[in-house]
XYZ file of C-alpha atoms in Angstrom:
581
model
C -23.150 -9.374 -0.733
C -25.618 -11.739 -2.324
C -28.491 -10.295 -0.362
C -27.875 -6.897 -1.938
C -28.595 -8.442 -5.308
C -32.101 -9.459 -4.301
C -34.772 -7.073 -5.581
C -38.389 -6.878 -6.474
C -39.351 -8.837 -9.552
C -38.337 -6.974 -12.692
C -36.308 -4.450 -10.625
C -32.994 -3.201 -12.045
C -30.961 -5.255 -9.565
C -32.465 -8.417 -11.013
C -30.449 -7.656 -14.120
C -27.300 -7.294 -12.008
C -27.218 -10.498 -9.976
C -24.648 -11.849 -12.400
C -22.064 -9.207 -13.273
C -21.569 -9.816 -16.986
C -21.640 -7.654 -20.056
C -25.170 -7.706 -21.457
C -25.885 -7.214 -25.136
C -27.332 -3.809 -24.363
C -28.683 -1.777 -21.468
C -30.349 1.583 -21.036
C -29.072 4.717 -19.309
C -31.119 7.820 -18.529
C -29.176 11.103 -18.638
C -31.145 13.676 -16.632
C -30.303 17.344 -17.275
C -32.999 19.370 -15.483
C -31.864 22.504 -13.628
C -33.642 24.878 -11.281
C -30.853 27.392 -11.386
C -27.874 28.019 -13.636
C -27.923 25.824 -16.732
C -24.374 25.123 -17.756
C -23.463 25.285 -21.413
C -21.436 22.105 -20.952
C -24.653 20.075 -20.646
C -24.800 19.834 -24.436
C -21.158 18.674 -24.532
C -21.864 16.122 -21.832
C -24.977 14.875 -23.578
C -23.030 14.379 -26.801
C -20.279 12.511 -24.962
C -22.693 10.204 -23.184
C -24.580 9.410 -26.380
C -21.290 8.555 -28.098
C -20.115 6.439 -25.160
C -23.351 4.506 -25.304
C -23.164 4.052 -29.068
C -19.601 2.745 -28.867
C -19.914 0.641 -25.695
C -23.165 -1.273 -25.902
C -25.717 0.813 -24.052
C -28.586 3.058 -25.143
C -28.765 6.624 -23.824
C -31.892 8.700 -23.309
C -31.180 12.380 -22.590
C -34.033 14.285 -20.991
C -34.858 17.099 -18.587
C -38.386 15.775 -18.129
C -38.925 14.962 -14.444
C -42.150 13.097 -15.234
C -39.939 10.158 -16.216
C -39.329 9.603 -12.492
C -41.993 6.995 -11.924
C -41.529 3.401 -10.832
C -42.723 2.050 -14.191
C -40.391 4.306 -16.155
C -37.210 4.149 -14.064
C -37.152 0.359 -14.012
C -36.152 0.491 -17.686
C -32.723 1.937 -16.835
C -29.628 0.282 -15.427
C -28.177 3.654 -14.436
C -29.349 7.246 -14.145
C -26.883 10.073 -14.747
C -27.486 13.489 -13.192
C -25.578 15.646 -15.693
C -24.951 19.118 -14.254
C -28.380 19.207 -12.650
C -29.010 21.833 -9.972
C -31.582 22.976 -7.453
C -34.922 21.359 -6.561
C -35.883 19.380 -9.639
C -38.113 16.547 -8.388
C -41.423 16.641 -6.514
C -42.148 14.330 -3.590
C -43.680 11.556 -5.742
C -40.725 11.628 -8.122
C -38.321 11.534 -5.192
C -40.110 8.471 -3.815
C -39.836 6.710 -7.173
C -36.127 7.468 -7.374
C -35.550 6.208 -3.816
C -37.300 2.958 -4.660
C -35.211 2.679 -7.836
C -31.956 2.919 -5.842
C -33.138 0.568 -3.097
C -34.018 -2.102 -5.659
C -30.534 -2.015 -7.146
C -30.418 0.973 -9.480
C -27.241 2.832 -10.374
C -26.584 6.564 -9.980
C -23.877 8.714 -11.579
C -23.529 12.344 -10.522
C -21.492 14.775 -12.616
C -20.228 18.109 -11.279
C -23.217 20.263 -10.230
C -25.195 17.187 -9.310
C -23.676 18.174 -5.962
C -25.756 21.387 -6.131
C -28.969 19.425 -6.615
C -31.796 18.760 -4.118
C -30.030 20.414 -1.160
C -32.896 19.664 1.249
C -33.560 16.051 0.281
C -31.615 13.926 2.788
C -31.793 10.677 0.826
C -30.206 12.330 -2.192
C -27.555 14.060 -0.091
C -26.602 10.723 1.474
C -26.642 9.041 -1.949
C -24.240 11.539 -3.456
C -22.213 11.851 -0.252
C -21.764 15.629 0.085
C -23.110 18.886 -1.253
C -21.107 21.629 -2.942
C -20.506 24.586 -0.606
C -18.174 26.720 -2.709
C -16.156 26.671 -5.882
C -13.041 28.046 -7.489
C -12.760 29.914 -10.723
C -11.989 27.830 -13.804
C -8.352 27.009 -13.166
C -5.759 24.304 -13.573
C -5.113 21.820 -10.769
C -3.438 18.482 -10.122
C -5.639 15.432 -9.502
C -4.118 12.530 -7.562
C -5.656 9.207 -8.586
C -5.646 7.043 -5.473
C -7.458 3.945 -6.746
C -6.205 2.515 -10.025
C -8.181 -0.736 -9.788
C -11.750 0.540 -9.961
C -13.128 0.482 -13.543
C -13.589 4.276 -13.466
C -9.913 4.944 -12.729
C -7.978 1.803 -13.667
C -6.718 3.268 -16.950
C -5.742 6.661 -15.524
C -2.218 7.746 -14.606
C -1.364 8.431 -10.976
C -1.643 12.178 -11.551
C -3.671 14.316 -13.934
C -3.282 18.004 -14.717
C -6.621 19.463 -15.751
C -8.487 22.765 -16.000
C -11.994 22.900 -14.523
C -14.056 24.539 -11.798
C -13.280 22.890 -8.457
C -15.850 22.426 -5.704
C -15.402 22.523 -1.961
C -17.806 20.154 -0.232
C -19.859 20.161 2.952
C -17.974 17.171 4.307
C -15.070 14.905 3.510
C -16.691 11.717 2.257
C -13.732 9.540 3.227
C -14.939 6.993 5.713
C -18.464 6.961 4.291
C -17.675 6.589 0.587
C -14.657 5.160 -1.229
C -12.381 7.922 -2.523
C -11.055 7.326 -6.031
C -9.233 10.633 -6.619
C -8.335 13.799 -4.721
C -7.358 17.370 -5.557
C -3.949 18.769 -4.657
C -4.961 22.127 -3.188
C -1.379 23.387 -3.370
C -1.705 23.496 -7.170
C -4.626 25.947 -7.393
C -6.334 28.782 -5.529
C -9.742 28.355 -3.930
C -9.534 25.027 -2.112
C -10.623 24.940 1.520
C -10.679 21.246 2.427
C -6.980 20.828 3.136
C -4.590 18.048 2.228
C -7.380 15.487 1.726
C -9.800 16.918 -0.846
C -11.831 14.120 -2.503
C -13.051 14.954 -6.010
C -14.241 11.545 -7.292
C -15.767 8.776 -5.180
C -18.226 5.887 -5.142
C -20.291 3.926 -2.671
C -22.738 1.061 -2.369
C -25.884 2.651 -0.988
C -29.079 1.038 0.288
C -28.994 -1.692 -2.365
C -27.869 0.529 -5.244
C -24.611 2.061 -6.440
C -23.551 5.693 -6.474
C -20.667 7.263 -8.394
C -19.810 10.966 -8.288
C -17.173 13.155 -9.907
C -16.673 16.859 -9.323
C -15.293 17.333 -12.831
C -17.500 18.552 -15.659
C -18.055 22.315 -15.476
C -16.427 23.119 -18.813
C -17.254 21.789 -22.251
C -13.580 20.941 -22.741
C -13.764 18.519 -19.818
C -16.126 16.330 -21.844
C -13.513 16.216 -24.607
C -10.732 15.329 -22.132
C -9.841 11.689 -22.726
C -9.103 10.689 -19.082
C -12.478 12.132 -18.075
C -14.224 10.227 -20.864
C -12.648 7.003 -19.574
C -13.619 7.856 -16.014
C -17.263 8.485 -16.887
C -17.492 5.325 -18.980
C -16.098 3.234 -16.130
C -18.364 4.963 -13.622
C -21.493 4.292 -15.696
C -20.610 0.678 -16.340
C -19.892 0.133 -12.627
C -23.087 1.898 -11.532
C -25.052 -0.190 -14.043
C -23.535 -3.334 -12.541
C -21.997 -4.699 -15.729
C -18.434 -4.548 -14.364
C -17.153 -5.259 -10.859
C -15.484 -2.669 -8.663
C -14.766 -2.365 -4.954
C -16.194 0.785 -3.377
C -15.929 -0.411 0.211
C -12.209 -0.048 0.907
C -12.345 3.257 2.790
C -15.805 2.967 4.312
C -15.287 2.904 8.063
C -18.482 0.973 8.719
C -16.923 -1.987 6.894
C -14.299 -2.379 9.616
C -14.426 -3.496 13.218
C -11.677 -2.813 15.729
C -10.956 -5.939 17.771
C -8.545 -5.882 20.702
C -6.497 -9.074 20.597
C -4.671 -8.296 23.820
C -4.667 -5.044 25.782
C -1.313 -5.801 27.489
C 0.723 -7.516 24.770
C 4.225 -6.616 25.933
C 6.220 -5.448 22.910
C 4.058 -6.584 19.969
C 5.687 -7.178 16.585
C 3.143 -8.641 14.169
C 0.053 -10.766 13.682
C -0.973 -13.441 11.211
C -4.591 -14.476 10.607
C -5.280 -18.199 10.290
C -7.789 -19.475 7.707
C -10.353 -20.136 10.461
C -10.167 -16.560 11.805
C -7.898 -17.192 14.777
C -4.902 -14.883 14.984
C -1.289 -15.600 15.843
C 0.439 -12.550 17.325
C 3.910 -12.254 18.741
C 6.164 -10.132 20.946
C 9.830 -9.327 20.553
C 10.471 -11.209 23.785
C 9.447 -14.473 22.109
C 5.836 -14.917 23.188
C 3.431 -16.246 20.570
C -0.262 -15.845 21.413
C -3.322 -17.266 19.715
C -6.442 -15.106 19.699
C -9.717 -16.995 19.354
C -12.651 -14.823 18.171
C -15.097 -17.387 19.568
C -13.915 -16.860 23.140
C -12.002 -13.557 23.012
C -9.122 -15.325 24.785
C -5.534 -14.718 23.691
C -3.261 -17.072 25.650
C 0.456 -17.572 25.135
C 0.735 -20.834 23.224
C 4.515 -20.900 22.683
C 7.558 -19.011 23.909
C 10.493 -18.988 21.495
C 13.824 -18.638 23.364
C 15.425 -15.483 21.974
C 18.303 -13.077 22.490
C 16.784 -9.642 23.170
C 19.544 -7.021 23.247
C 18.344 -3.653 21.849
C 16.039 -4.502 18.896
C 16.835 -8.215 18.664
C 14.332 -10.939 19.496
C 11.408 -12.627 17.775
C 10.938 -10.380 14.761
C 8.196 -12.065 12.755
C 5.739 -14.949 12.799
C 3.550 -15.762 9.781
C 1.768 -18.707 8.256
C 2.991 -20.172 4.975
C 1.045 -20.060 1.709
C -0.085 -23.693 2.099
C -0.788 -23.524 5.824
C -4.269 -24.997 5.451
C -2.708 -28.307 4.421
C 0.902 -28.310 5.674
C 0.594 -26.221 8.911
C 4.006 -24.553 8.471
C 4.550 -21.308 10.382
C 7.593 -19.212 9.411
C 9.559 -17.316 12.058
C 12.540 -14.946 11.984
C 14.315 -14.516 15.289
C 17.580 -14.090 17.197
C 18.329 -17.486 18.736
C 20.210 -17.871 21.971
C 23.712 -19.052 21.002
C 25.892 -20.754 23.619
C 29.255 -19.000 23.988
C 28.068 -15.729 22.499
C 28.391 -12.632 24.677
C 24.845 -11.400 25.204
C 25.847 -8.124 26.819
C 26.646 -4.729 25.303
C 29.628 -4.684 22.956
C 32.165 -1.876 23.449
C 32.051 0.899 20.865
C 35.850 1.111 20.643
C 38.800 -1.079 21.526
C 42.495 -1.326 20.681
C 42.036 -5.090 20.332
C 40.144 -5.995 17.117
C 39.360 -9.461 18.519
C 37.198 -7.870 21.223
C 34.138 -8.136 19.022
C 34.589 -11.795 18.081
C 32.646 -12.859 21.162
C 29.629 -10.903 19.911
C 29.329 -12.650 16.549
C 25.936 -14.250 16.094
C 23.122 -14.685 13.648
C 19.412 -14.212 13.137
C 17.546 -17.187 11.841
C 14.743 -17.883 9.380
C 12.998 -21.124 10.314
C 9.683 -22.847 10.000
C 7.830 -24.902 12.608
C 4.595 -26.880 12.634
C 1.401 -25.525 14.160
C -0.285 -28.364 16.063
C -3.705 -28.502 17.714
C -3.367 -31.422 20.166
C -3.380 -31.599 23.078
C -3.545 -27.778 22.906
C -2.746 -25.370 20.044
C 0.961 -24.446 19.883
C 3.999 -24.050 17.673
C 5.891 -27.319 17.998
C 9.491 -26.125 18.258
C 10.750 -29.724 17.987
C 9.706 -29.636 14.317
C 11.891 -26.605 13.525
C 13.550 -26.584 10.124
C 16.356 -24.023 9.983
C 16.171 -22.388 6.568
C 18.676 -19.545 6.517
C 21.042 -17.647 8.833
C 21.830 -13.941 8.643
C 25.142 -13.201 10.371
C 24.992 -10.220 12.744
C 27.128 -8.316 15.239
C 25.414 -8.582 18.601
C 25.590 -6.238 21.545
C 24.944 -3.056 19.551
C 21.945 -1.227 18.162
C 20.147 -1.245 15.556
C 18.045 -2.172 12.508
C 16.948 -5.796 12.441
C 13.859 -5.595 10.163
C 12.764 -9.197 9.587
C 9.321 -9.320 7.945
C 8.480 -12.407 5.844
C 6.140 -12.387 2.831
C 5.165 -14.737 0.009
C 4.113 -13.887 -3.538
C 1.588 -15.740 -5.678
C 4.262 -18.094 -7.007
C 5.222 -19.192 -3.513
C 8.522 -17.287 -3.445
C 9.568 -16.263 0.061
C 10.782 -12.693 0.670
C 12.654 -11.673 3.824
C 13.733 -8.102 4.621
C 16.800 -7.509 6.796
C 18.220 -4.325 8.330
C 21.763 -3.014 8.118
C 22.616 -4.030 11.725
C 24.431 -0.719 12.131
C 24.605 1.902 14.872
C 23.963 5.397 13.522
C 25.054 7.269 16.640
C 28.719 7.447 15.704
C 28.250 9.129 12.326
C 26.671 12.465 13.309
C 23.333 11.155 11.944
C 24.709 10.825 8.392
C 26.024 7.738 6.613
C 27.725 5.268 9.028
C 31.003 4.315 7.344
C 33.487 4.282 10.240
C 36.418 2.185 9.025
C 38.951 2.659 11.870
C 40.174 -0.680 13.296
C 39.583 0.650 16.815
C 35.882 1.197 16.103
C 33.339 -1.576 16.556
C 32.173 -3.220 13.321
C 28.577 -2.221 14.085
C 29.402 1.352 13.038
C 30.167 0.515 9.398
C 27.207 -0.267 7.108
C 29.608 -1.017 4.273
C 30.124 -4.435 5.878
C 26.384 -5.167 5.639
C 24.121 -3.168 3.322
C 26.965 -2.295 0.949
C 28.396 -5.820 0.979
C 27.389 -8.170 -1.860
C 28.515 -11.150 0.242
C 26.355 -10.327 3.263
C 22.607 -10.785 3.857
C 22.017 -7.655 5.949
C 20.342 -4.509 4.591
C 18.674 -6.583 1.887
C 15.510 -8.069 0.475
C 16.180 -11.790 0.167
C 14.153 -13.925 -2.236
C 14.154 -17.724 -2.228
C 11.988 -20.671 -3.307
C 11.163 -23.136 -0.538
C 11.429 -26.871 -1.127
C 9.371 -29.548 0.581
C 12.305 -30.657 2.744
C 12.903 -27.190 4.210
C 15.808 -26.253 1.969
C 15.508 -23.672 -0.767
C 16.527 -22.850 -4.309
C 17.331 -19.515 -5.943
C 14.695 -18.118 -8.305
C 15.676 -16.511 -11.571
C 16.053 -12.743 -11.561
C 17.873 -12.188 -8.279
C 20.674 -9.638 -8.224
C 23.616 -12.062 -8.482
C 23.541 -15.370 -10.387
C 24.453 -18.454 -8.387
C 28.197 -19.075 -8.372
C 29.157 -15.402 -8.725
C 32.276 -14.922 -6.613
C 31.905 -12.801 -3.454
C 28.135 -12.573 -3.680
C 25.077 -14.197 -2.089
C 22.528 -15.424 -4.629
C 19.646 -14.946 -2.160
C 19.901 -11.160 -2.591
C 17.076 -9.554 -4.560
C 17.575 -5.945 -3.412
C 20.599 -4.514 -1.618
C 21.560 -1.101 -0.276
C 18.738 -0.794 2.271
C 18.951 0.660 5.760
C 16.030 -0.740 7.732
C 13.145 -1.993 5.563
C 11.099 -2.830 8.650
C 7.783 -3.420 6.874
C 6.951 -4.251 3.267
C 4.454 -6.033 1.055
C 4.592 -8.024 -2.148
C 1.867 -8.579 -4.735
C 0.918 -11.969 -6.125
C 2.883 -11.018 -9.255
C 6.075 -10.385 -7.267
C 5.974 -6.572 -7.135
C 7.665 -5.448 -3.920
C 6.602 -2.340 -1.961
C 9.026 -1.240 0.781
C 9.226 1.537 3.329
C 12.927 2.068 4.176
C 13.670 4.047 7.340
C 15.719 7.198 6.862
C 18.879 8.370 8.615
C 18.435 10.952 11.364
C 20.018 14.089 9.904
C 17.499 16.945 9.849
C 19.403 19.018 7.284
C 21.758 18.376 4.354
C 25.452 19.126 4.900
C 27.970 19.916 2.155
C 30.625 17.762 3.824
C 28.357 14.850 4.709
C 25.439 14.489 2.297
C 21.631 14.790 2.084
C 19.234 15.100 4.997
C 17.603 11.962 6.305
C 14.756 11.162 3.922
C 12.688 8.012 4.120
C 12.177 6.062 0.927
C 9.274 4.196 -0.626
C 10.517 1.612 -3.084
C 8.278 -0.208 -5.568
C 9.882 -2.686 -7.937
C 9.761 -6.155 -9.443
C 13.391 -6.046 -10.610
C 16.567 -6.770 -8.683
C 18.757 -3.797 -7.850
C 21.023 -1.825 -5.536
C 19.313 1.013 -3.670
C 22.514 2.640 -2.543
C 22.828 2.657 1.232
C 25.268 3.651 2.721
C 26.650 5.421 -0.365
C 23.593 7.056 -1.908
C 20.008 7.808 -0.929
C 18.887 7.990 -4.584
C 20.808 7.856 -7.877
C 21.288 11.642 -7.701
C 21.675 12.022 -3.910
C 25.132 10.735 -2.936
C 26.588 10.818 0.540
C 30.077 12.204 1.093
C 32.954 9.799 1.668
C 34.097 10.969 5.101
C 37.301 10.120 6.972
C 36.184 9.867 10.597
C 39.759 9.549 11.873
C 40.771 12.943 10.458
C 37.246 14.417 10.265
C 37.712 15.404 6.631
C 35.440 14.891 3.601
C 36.847 13.041 0.605
C 34.224 13.819 -2.042
C 30.851 12.461 -3.047
C 30.331 8.794 -3.784
C 29.652 7.839 -7.395
C 26.094 6.468 -7.470
C 26.578 5.215 -11.032
C 29.579 3.102 -10.019
C 29.853 2.831 -6.213
C 33.015 1.359 -4.731
C 33.096 -0.503 -1.417
C 36.675 -0.217 -0.148
C 35.902 -0.806 3.517
C 38.412 -3.170 5.182
C 35.379 -5.047 6.525
C 33.932 -5.700 3.055
C 33.929 -9.406 2.132
C 32.128 -8.925 -1.167
C 32.694 -7.224 -4.484
C 34.596 -3.946 -4.503
C 32.685 -2.621 -7.516
C 28.970 -2.575 -6.748
C 25.951 -2.429 -9.059
C 24.880 1.099 -9.913
C 22.283 2.680 -7.664
């Protein structure tokens, strides 16, 4: 916030009001100890001097606490506590350091800085936690959670490193922003459990604080990922590069109840003015107004609501501020369609014709007068996804836009898993309802179910096909809208401005693998910016095939070939030879 940049005249924050690379700045590396003095201090001092020499800042290394005066500290953009320990500052020096932080100074703590000033509350809050125990020098896995902050942006997702690992008095998550954690299963001596922060940062009382638990050994200061981490931490603490350290600080968030009796809520979408559209599966669309706290129903979309069907998603478009388009995905009421429960089996294959329907992607205008509402008379029908009604499950239906304005829609496989013993649903018998065969949907290149669809909206409500989808336009027995296929129920997902898709795909229900059926039910996280086939119902991963199973005779017929899957279901309307998983 701008007010955090305000400081006393000539204070360090005055140099930071505009976050730009200065020609040079000064860093104080403080190395005083009141207990064990680690040999790695000399290695750390050498590293920090070299980092300064090569990256535009001047480094003063000292263990002289008399430098901690207001007149002296103001010279430095950041102060590094390098393997300090014990009580090292008197009360006047502590007061000068507090004032330095409160007027915008930067702090970097390395390793045993967490063993420093154990009885000084300001320092303990600045660093976030104190060390309460430690392992021997041993190898462990570090999970890098934040790869956007300048201290960790160049690091891989995991690091394998040998050091001495601290346990801390508290888990800083919720008070500070955690950049990296330790995997306690990879070493002996951890006592903090599955969430063991080891590097974190926070904005604190006008200043900035960065801490890393690494740095006990001299080799750590020669470890290239650590060198990058320290450089980024110093530059962030000095205020010469931007970095968000507020993402996991609980005080930055407020829980607001939009409606305490919302029915069956599905999603919400925040308008530019802070009002919130939120919807129920039954078709109600409410508008929460933060000015009044009211959340009235402003529109009811008529929907078919058997099992999971209904109003699946409501979201504003990328240009809502000017065009007022709201995008919805729902199951419309269709005259002549049987809205009851379809039979699971029948000797008459035409039995299920009466249950044929579709889910619909549309957009409607949001209007303010005479009262706010979605004007359903303005509906533009964009796309239909054919479905088999009267049976459960897997609708999905979230809508997202990337930075180029491309629209992404996820759809489920529209398939009942109860008839397949919790493994892959590929029941092909003509007496079985179509809703028990996911080959007709997810495994079908000519069907929009079990997919991520990607299109480019036009001004008139129609759409074009962007380059890079799975099947080029005009390819026989395919739908060009398909970006990803072979999904089961990608109920929720996100997409970056650059078009990188992140999907959580619900797993089948089998608790254990079976040699005649395939792998256990395992959920999948998918992250990609390239079109592809993700295998369902033939494979869970490229090396986890399901078993082709004859449900009529209850006999296995061998594993599917994930490198060249074949869809030979009699209900398949698309290509027989599918893209590799």
